[in-house]
Amino acid sequence: MAKGKNNDVIILGIESSCDDTAAAIICNNLIISNEVASQAVHMAYGGVVPELASRAHQQNIIPVVDLAIRNAGISIDQISAVAFTRGPGLLGSLLVGTSFAKGFALARNIPLIEVNHLQGHVLAHFIQERSVDSRKPGFPFLCLLVSGGNSQIIIVRDYLDMEVIGQTIDDAAGEAFDKCAKVMGLPYPGGPLIDKLAKEGNSRAFVFAKPRIPGLDYSFSGLKTSFLYFIRDRITENPDFINENKADICASLQETIIQVLMTKVIQAAKETGIRTIAVAGGVSANSGLREALLNAAVKYNWEMHIPPFKFTTDNAAMIAITGYYKFLKGEFSSHDAVPYSRVSLK
Ligand code: KG4
């Protein structure tokens, strides 16, 4: 079935910042296809291997885009513009999506739109799904963005007007989950596994030191180091310590990370007076964090926005929706745009 009337804006979104090759088609703000090829190759290495990631993107990009276009039921000439993740992320990975998007835009003679991956995570809240009547956050709102590479608190004043008011000074929350999981011998990515195991454990079994960072910034490197020493010392006493206490360790670690995240969100809401709160990024899939946010929403009278799981981890729908809002403002990129590995939101 062909979609797209004359006034419809149809955006092809491309995401390749880390280890997921993703493509999505959005018609105005309605998502009509959303495809992702994940890369299992990294599992054996306990983390993403950049060189392998770029090769896998190179393999996956054309089949994934082809699938996204076919599943959207549109023809290629209905696409109004192509939006791609310019950064932050792994440079070799970003180069694949960037080069593909440029080639596509050039071949189709359509605008090219660069997207900041972090902005994409935030705007995932505005993706409309067919037959899902979801509430969208009103402006201004606060967004807790927690992923494998970032932990930030952002004031979102409009679709393309965001200000970071707090961020990690070292590791991200997702990194803390993944690196501590690695210390426990769990496979990558450790976050979802810790979440699963924590459900069976006692979150008060062990106490880990929390950082004392002024303002709204975060820090997770101290927790990671103290966790490493804690495990090392306990294993010296009892070589089976991890196996015998796996669920309790995970529950206690997860609870500590959640408390660190929540303290600053509560502080940010108090300081700004903003009571519409949203969460975004891979770590927002964490069931404990979701519960803590919902409890805080009741306690502090917040309007809480938590996106569906599929829009929390890396996906191209969030790149397409950001591309849509940039398209409406005529914010197009030139063909000499190069990817950037590190960048914050302005
Ligand atoms: O947003 P994302 O897919 O990629 C980045 O842009 O970083 O986030 C990936 C991160 C990983 O660190 C992963 O362990 C974490 O999100 N994650 C979780 C859960 N699901 C994914 N962390 C804790 N609990 C989860 N359920």
GROMACS .gro file of C-alpha atoms and ligand atoms in nm:
model
  372
    1MET     CA    1   0.000   0.000   0.000
    2ALA     CA    2   0.147   0.333  -0.099
    3LYS     CA    3   0.153   0.598   0.173
    4GLY     CA    4   0.219   0.964   0.158
    5LYS     CA    5  -0.010   1.229   0.018
    6ASN     CA    6   0.136   1.535  -0.149
    7ASN     CA    7   0.184   1.732   0.173
    8ASP     CA    8   0.321   1.443   0.376
    9VAL     CA    9   0.680   1.459   0.486
   10ILE     CA   10   0.840   1.114   0.462
   11ILE     CA   11   1.181   1.078   0.627
   12LEU     CA   12   1.423   0.788   0.605
   13GLY     CA   13   1.620   0.773   0.933
   14ILE     CA   14   1.958   0.601   0.959
   15GLU     CA   15   2.128   0.513   1.289
   16SER     CA   16   2.475   0.357   1.307
   17SER     CA   17   2.645   0.521   1.606
   18CYS     CA   18   2.741   0.206   1.796
   19ASP     CA   19   2.656  -0.160   1.734
   20ASP     CA   20   2.302  -0.142   1.592
   21THR     CA   21   2.244  -0.079   1.223
   22ALA     CA   22   1.898   0.073   1.207
   23ALA     CA   23   1.669   0.229   0.948
   24ALA     CA   24   1.317   0.367   0.989
   25ILE     CA   25   1.056   0.547   0.784
   26ILE     CA   26   0.838   0.813   0.936
   27CYS     CA   27   0.543   0.983   0.767
   28ASN     CA   28   0.503   1.317   0.943
   29ASN     CA   29   0.534   1.201   1.306
   30LEU     CA   30   0.381   0.855   1.242
   31ILE     CA   31   0.628   0.568   1.235
   32ILE     CA   32   0.558   0.333   0.944
   33SER     CA   33   0.862   0.106   0.967
   34ASN     CA   34   1.143   0.059   1.216
   35GLU     CA   35   1.413  -0.201   1.145
   36VAL     CA   36   1.730  -0.289   1.330
   37ALA     CA   37   2.012  -0.537   1.274
   38SER     CA   38   2.196  -0.602   1.600
   39GLN     CA   39   2.554  -0.727   1.603
   40ALA     CA   40   2.605  -1.048   1.802
   41VAL     CA   41   2.974  -1.052   1.707
   42HIS     CA   42   3.068  -0.837   2.012
   43MET     CA   43   2.933  -1.078   2.273
   44ALA     CA   44   3.246  -1.289   2.272
   45TYR     CA   45   3.459  -0.982   2.354
   46GLY     CA   46   3.269  -0.845   2.654
   47GLY     CA   47   3.207  -0.510   2.482
   48VAL     CA   48   3.172  -0.342   2.143
   49VAL     CA   49   3.482  -0.380   1.922
   50PRO     CA   50   3.482  -0.064   1.705
   51GLU     CA   51   3.652  -0.221   1.402
   52LEU     CA   52   3.409  -0.515   1.398
   53ALA     CA   53   3.116  -0.277   1.446
   54SER     CA   54   3.200  -0.073   1.135
   55ARG     CA   55   3.243  -0.385   0.925
   56ALA     CA   56   2.907  -0.522   1.041
   57HIS     CA   57   2.741  -0.184   0.963
   58GLN     CA   58   2.887  -0.203   0.614
   59GLN     CA   59   2.733  -0.549   0.573
   60ASN     CA   60   2.395  -0.457   0.720
   61ILE     CA   61   2.319  -0.106   0.602
   62ILE     CA   62   2.174  -0.179   0.257
   63PRO     CA   63   1.959  -0.479   0.362
   64VAL     CA   64   1.825  -0.287   0.664
   65VAL     CA   65   1.733   0.024   0.461
   66ASP     CA   66   1.580  -0.195   0.191
   67LEU     CA   67   1.369  -0.375   0.454
   68ALA     CA   68   1.259  -0.046   0.613
   69ILE     CA   69   1.140   0.090   0.277
   70ARG     CA   70   0.962  -0.234   0.184
   71ASN     CA   71   0.793  -0.271   0.525
   72ALA     CA   72   0.678   0.091   0.510
   73GLY     CA   73   0.493   0.008   0.188
   74ILE     CA   74   0.622   0.319   0.014
   75SER     CA   75   0.821   0.363  -0.301
   76ILE     CA   76   1.167   0.512  -0.281
   77ASP     CA   77   1.065   0.826  -0.470
   78GLN     CA   78   0.817   0.922  -0.195
   79ILE     CA   79   1.101   0.986   0.053
   80SER     CA   80   1.131   1.361   0.121
   81ALA     CA   81   1.471   1.359   0.300
   82VAL     CA   82   1.726   1.133   0.466
   83ALA     CA   83   1.827   1.189   0.828
   84PHE     CA   84   2.138   1.029   0.974
   85THR     CA   85   2.318   1.018   1.310
   86ARG     CA   86   2.620   1.244   1.281
   87GLY     CA   87   2.736   1.178   1.639
   88PRO     CA   88   2.825   1.120   1.912
   89GLY     CA   89   2.935   0.759   1.872
   90LEU     CA   90   3.209   0.539   1.730
   91LEU     CA   91   3.368   0.714   1.437
   92GLY     CA   92   3.405   0.409   1.213
   93SER     CA   93   3.042   0.317   1.276
   94LEU     CA   94   2.913   0.669   1.214
   95LEU     CA   95   3.108   0.690   0.888
   96VAL     CA   96   2.904   0.403   0.742
   97GLY     CA   97   2.566   0.567   0.813
   98THR     CA   98   2.690   0.912   0.714
   99SER     CA   99   2.835   0.794   0.383
  100PHE     CA  100   2.526   0.590   0.304
  101ALA     CA  101   2.296   0.886   0.381
  102LYS     CA  102   2.501   1.120   0.161
  103GLY     CA  103   2.499   0.874  -0.127
  104PHE     CA  104   2.122   0.823  -0.089
  105ALA     CA  105   2.051   1.198  -0.073
  106LEU     CA  106   2.268   1.263  -0.375
  107ALA     CA  107   2.120   0.979  -0.581
  108ARG     CA  108   1.760   1.079  -0.497
  109ASN     CA  109   1.830   1.454  -0.506
  110ILE     CA  110   1.669   1.507  -0.165
  111PRO     CA  111   1.785   1.700   0.145
  112LEU     CA  112   2.034   1.552   0.389
  113ILE     CA  113   1.966   1.609   0.761
  114GLU     CA  114   2.222   1.545   1.035
  115VAL     CA  115   2.092   1.440   1.376
  116ASN     CA  116   2.254   1.454   1.717
  117HIS     CA  117   2.202   1.106   1.863
  118LEU     CA  118   2.126   1.250   2.208
  119GLN     CA  119   1.859   1.482   2.070
  120GLY     CA  120   1.715   1.175   1.896
  121HIS     CA  121   1.684   0.987   2.227
  122VAL     CA  122   1.489   1.280   2.375
  123LEU     CA  123   1.260   1.325   2.072
  124ALA     CA  124   1.175   0.952   2.075
  125HIS     CA  125   0.892   1.070   2.303
  126PHE     CA  126   0.720   1.230   2.004
  127ILE     CA  127   0.707   0.921   1.781
  128GLN     CA  128   0.348   0.838   1.701
  129GLU     CA  129   0.260   0.472   1.652
  130ARG     CA  130  -0.040   0.357   1.454
  131SER     CA  131  -0.335   0.278   1.686
  132VAL     CA  132  -0.136   0.366   2.000
  133ASP     CA  133  -0.282   0.667   2.172
  134SER     CA  134   0.025   0.789   2.359
  135ARG     CA  135   0.054   1.112   2.557
  136LYS     CA  136   0.337   1.339   2.450
  137PRO     CA  137   0.522   1.557   2.702
  138GLY     CA  138   0.436   1.928   2.695
  139PHE     CA  139   0.714   2.190   2.692
  140PRO     CA  140   0.913   2.260   2.894
  141PHE     CA  141   0.999   1.921   3.039
  142LEU     CA  142   1.301   1.763   3.205
  143CYS     CA  143   1.452   1.457   3.040
  144LEU     CA  144   1.679   1.212   3.219
  145LEU     CA  145   1.891   1.069   2.937
  146VAL     CA  146   2.069   0.754   3.050
  147SER     CA  147   2.250   0.534   2.801
  148GLY     CA  148   2.573   0.343   2.754
  149GLY     CA  149   2.762   0.662   2.675
  150ASN     CA  150   2.567   0.939   2.850
  151SER     CA  151   2.395   1.037   3.170
  152GLN     CA  152   2.239   1.380   3.144
  153ILE     CA  153   1.954   1.589   3.276
  154ILE     CA  154   1.818   1.812   3.000
  155ILE     CA  155   1.565   2.095   2.997
  156VAL     CA  156   1.365   2.051   2.676
  157ARG     CA  157   1.204   2.384   2.584
  158ASP     CA  158   1.099   2.289   2.232
  159TYR     CA  159   1.166   2.010   1.979
  160LEU     CA  160   1.503   2.155   1.886
  161ASP     CA  161   1.572   2.372   2.191
  162MET     CA  162   1.744   2.174   2.467
  163GLU     CA  163   1.984   2.263   2.748
  164VAL     CA  164   2.195   2.017   2.944
  165ILE     CA  165   2.180   2.116   3.313
  166GLY     CA  166   2.363   1.812   3.452
  167GLN     CA  167   2.582   1.539   3.312
  168THR     CA  168   2.830   1.274   3.410
  169ILE     CA  169   3.183   1.391   3.473
  170ASP     CA  170   3.322   1.044   3.397
  171ASP     CA  171   3.137   0.716   3.325
  172ALA     CA  172   2.776   0.689   3.215
  173ALA     CA  173   2.512   0.493   3.408
  174GLY     CA  174   2.500   0.224   3.136
  175GLU     CA  175   2.878   0.191   3.156
  176ALA     CA  176   2.851   0.139   3.532
  177PHE     CA  177   2.600  -0.143   3.473
  178ASP     CA  178   2.809  -0.300   3.196
  179LYS     CA  179   3.150  -0.270   3.364
  180CYS     CA  180   3.028  -0.402   3.700
  181ALA     CA  181   2.858  -0.690   3.516
  182LYS     CA  182   3.190  -0.768   3.349
  183VAL     CA  183   3.361  -0.778   3.692
  184MET     CA  184   3.098  -1.039   3.789
  185GLY     CA  185   3.175  -1.240   3.476
  186LEU     CA  186   2.839  -1.161   3.310
  187PRO     CA  187   2.825  -1.124   2.929
  188TYR     CA  188   2.792  -0.790   2.748
  189PRO     CA  189   2.571  -0.589   2.767
  190GLY     CA  190   2.538  -0.645   3.140
  191GLY     CA  191   2.262  -0.390   3.211
  192PRO     CA  192   1.964  -0.606   3.110
  193LEU     CA  193   2.109  -0.909   3.294
  194ILE     CA  194   2.165  -0.715   3.615
  195ASP     CA  195   1.806  -0.593   3.585
  196LYS     CA  196   1.682  -0.953   3.548
  197LEU     CA  197   1.890  -1.095   3.832
  198ALA     CA  198   1.810  -0.800   4.061
  199LYS     CA  199   1.442  -0.898   4.058
  200GLU     CA  200   1.528  -1.208   4.269
  201GLY     CA  201   1.766  -1.028   4.508
  202ASN     CA  202   1.770  -0.816   4.822
  203SER     CA  203   1.866  -0.459   4.736
  204ARG     CA  204   1.980  -0.394   5.094
  205ALA     CA  205   2.218  -0.691   5.113
  206PHE     CA  206   2.528  -0.485   5.030
  207VAL     CA  207   2.606  -0.115   5.054
  208PHE     CA  208   2.814   0.066   4.793
  209ALA     CA  209   2.952   0.418   4.829
  210LYS     CA  210   2.757   0.690   4.647
  211PRO     CA  211   2.936   0.984   4.482
  212ARG     CA  212   2.912   1.334   4.627
  213ILE     CA  213   2.920   1.559   4.323
  214PRO     CA  214   2.800   1.919   4.350
  215GLY     CA  215   2.513   2.053   4.141
  216LEU     CA  216   2.325   1.832   3.900
  217ASP     CA  217   2.626   1.639   3.764
  218TYR     CA  218   2.678   1.267   3.796
  219SER     CA  219   2.981   1.045   3.853
  220PHE     CA  220   2.994   0.667   3.828
  221SER     CA  221   3.365   0.585   3.811
  222GLY     CA  222   3.405   0.573   4.193
  223LEU     CA  223   3.119   0.325   4.223
  224LYS     CA  224   3.275   0.108   3.954
  225THR     CA  225   3.611   0.103   4.136
  226SER     CA  226   3.461   0.038   4.480
  227PHE     CA  227   3.255  -0.244   4.327
  228LEU     CA  228   3.571  -0.396   4.179
  229TYR     CA  229   3.752  -0.387   4.519
  230PHE     CA  230   3.443  -0.519   4.697
  231ILE     CA  231   3.422  -0.823   4.466
  232ARG     CA  232   3.799  -0.880   4.478
  233ASP     CA  233   3.803  -0.877   4.861
  234ARG     CA  234   3.501  -1.103   4.897
  235ILE     CA  235   3.636  -1.354   4.645
  236THR     CA  236   3.959  -1.373   4.845
  237GLU     CA  237   3.752  -1.480   5.145
  238ASN     CA  238   3.517  -1.706   4.948
  239PRO     CA  239   3.591  -1.803   4.584
  240ASP     CA  240   3.219  -1.881   4.532
  241PHE     CA  241   3.105  -1.542   4.661
  242ILE     CA  242   2.963  -1.422   4.327
  243ASN     CA  243   2.770  -1.739   4.251
  244GLU     CA  244   2.629  -1.764   4.600
  245ASN     CA  245   2.516  -1.397   4.609
  246LYS     CA  246   2.455  -1.307   4.244
  247ALA     CA  247   2.098  -1.179   4.281
  248ASP     CA  248   2.173  -0.980   4.599
  249ILE     CA  249   2.483  -0.820   4.445
  250CYS     CA  250   2.285  -0.720   4.134
  251ALA     CA  251   1.992  -0.586   4.337
  252SER     CA  252   2.221  -0.381   4.564
  253LEU     CA  253   2.425  -0.243   4.274
  254GLN     CA  254   2.114  -0.154   4.073
  255GLU     CA  255   1.956   0.015   4.374
  256THR     CA  256   2.269   0.228   4.424
  257ILE     CA  257   2.275   0.340   4.059
  258ILE     CA  258   1.901   0.421   4.072
  259GLN     CA  259   1.939   0.623   4.392
  260VAL     CA  260   2.225   0.822   4.239
  261LEU     CA  261   2.017   0.895   3.927
  262MET     CA  262   1.698   0.978   4.118
  263THR     CA  263   1.860   1.216   4.370
  264LYS     CA  264   1.964   1.454   4.091
  265VAL     CA  265   1.635   1.427   3.900
  266ILE     CA  266   1.443   1.522   4.215
  267GLN     CA  267   1.688   1.809   4.275
  268ALA     CA  268   1.653   1.928   3.912
  269ALA     CA  269   1.273   1.926   3.935
  270LYS     CA  270   1.288   2.127   4.258
  271GLU     CA  271   1.540   2.379   4.123
  272THR     CA  272   1.366   2.439   3.789
  273GLY     CA  273   1.008   2.404   3.910
  274ILE     CA  274   0.942   2.177   3.610
  275ARG     CA  275   0.715   1.886   3.693
  276THR     CA  276   0.685   1.715   3.354
  277ILE     CA  277   0.959   1.452   3.361
  278ALA     CA  278   1.069   1.214   3.085
  279VAL     CA  279   1.331   0.943   3.064
  280ALA     CA  280   1.523   0.829   2.756
  281GLY     CA  281   1.817   0.609   2.649
  282GLY     CA  282   1.898   0.240   2.691
  283VAL     CA  283   1.912   0.242   3.072
  284SER     CA  284   1.554   0.370   3.085
  285ALA     CA  285   1.459   0.009   3.002
  286ASN     CA  286   1.563  -0.076   3.358
  287SER     CA  287   1.260  -0.197   3.552
  288GLY     CA  288   1.389  -0.066   3.887
  289LEU     CA  289   1.449   0.281   3.744
  290ARG     CA  290   1.103   0.285   3.585
  291GLU     CA  291   0.947   0.191   3.918
  292ALA     CA  292   1.151   0.455   4.105
  293LEU     CA  293   1.043   0.723   3.855
  294LEU     CA  294   0.678   0.624   3.877
  295ASN     CA  295   0.693   0.628   4.259
  296ALA     CA  296   0.858   0.971   4.253
  297ALA     CA  297   0.590   1.092   4.013
  298VAL     CA  298   0.322   1.006   4.268
  299LYS     CA  299   0.520   1.154   4.558
  300TYR     CA  300   0.616   1.483   4.385
  301ASN     CA  301   0.309   1.516   4.162
  302TRP     CA  302   0.506   1.484   3.837
  303GLU     CA  303   0.361   1.407   3.495
  304MET     CA  304   0.584   1.113   3.400
  305HIS     CA  305   0.672   1.004   3.044
  306ILE     CA  306   0.841   0.669   2.985
  307PRO     CA  307   0.879   0.559   2.620
  308PRO     CA  308   0.808   0.204   2.498
  309PHE     CA  309   1.110  -0.028   2.529
  310LYS     CA  310   1.177  -0.037   2.154
  311PHE     CA  311   1.231   0.342   2.150
  312THR     CA  312   1.463   0.352   2.453
  313THR     CA  313   1.763   0.167   2.309
  314ASP     CA  314   1.933   0.282   1.987
  315ASN     CA  315   1.683   0.295   1.700
  316ALA     CA  316   1.635   0.483   1.376
  317ALA     CA  317   1.279   0.596   1.449
  318MET     CA  318   1.421   0.856   1.689
  319ILE     CA  319   1.657   0.977   1.417
  320ALA     CA  320   1.369   0.996   1.167
  321ILE     CA  321   1.144   1.195   1.404
  322THR     CA  322   1.426   1.441   1.478
  323GLY     CA  323   1.484   1.464   1.103
  324TYR     CA  324   1.114   1.543   1.061
  325TYR     CA  325   1.126   1.841   1.300
  326LYS     CA  326   1.448   1.966   1.137
  327PHE     CA  327   1.287   1.926   0.793
  328LEU     CA  328   0.996   2.146   0.903
  329LYS     CA  329   1.246   2.417   1.001
  330GLY     CA  330   1.451   2.374   0.684
  331GLU     CA  331   1.760   2.267   0.882
  332PHE     CA  332   1.950   2.075   0.617
  333SER     CA  333   2.315   1.965   0.609
  334SER     CA  334   2.581   2.011   0.348
  335HIS     CA  335   2.750   1.714   0.186
  336ASP     CA  336   3.083   1.791   0.350
  337ALA     CA  337   2.943   1.714   0.700
  338VAL     CA  338   3.172   1.472   0.881
  339PRO     CA  339   3.075   1.257   1.181
  340TYR     CA  340   3.184   1.356   1.531
  341SER     CA  341   3.265   1.104   1.804
  342ARG     CA  342   3.197   1.338   2.099
  343VAL     CA  343   2.952   1.618   2.131
  344SER     CA  344   2.703   1.744   2.385
  345LEU     CA  345   2.370   1.906   2.323
  346LYS     CA  346   2.399   2.282   2.298
  347KG4     O1  347   2.087   0.386   2.442
  347KG4     P1  348   2.163   0.259   2.424
  347KG4     O2  349   2.098   0.148   2.348
  347KG4     O3  350   2.300   0.284   2.354
  347KG4     C1  351   2.375   0.399   2.372
  347KG4     O4  352   2.349   0.495   2.298
  347KG4     O5  353   2.457   0.397   2.464
  347KG4     O6  354   2.203   0.212   2.570
  347KG4     C2  355   2.275   0.094   2.592
  347KG4     C3  356   2.296   0.081   2.741
  347KG4     C4  357   2.389  -0.033   2.778
  347KG4     O7  358   2.483   0.015   2.873
  347KG4     C5  359   2.296  -0.137   2.841
  347KG4     O8  360   2.356  -0.218   2.939
  347KG4     C6  361   2.192  -0.047   2.905
  347KG4     O9  362   2.171   0.055   2.808
  347KG4     N1  363   2.066  -0.118   2.932
  347KG4     C7  364   2.021  -0.142   3.057
  347KG4     C8  365   1.900  -0.213   3.042
  347KG4     N2  366   1.876  -0.231   2.908
  347KG4     C9  367   1.979  -0.170   2.842
  347KG4     N3  368   2.072  -0.108   3.175
  347KG4    C10  369   2.004  -0.146   3.284
  347KG4     N4  370   1.888  -0.216   3.279
  347KG4    C11  371   1.833  -0.251   3.161
  347KG4     N5  372   1.718  -0.320   3.157
   0.00000   0.00000   0.00000
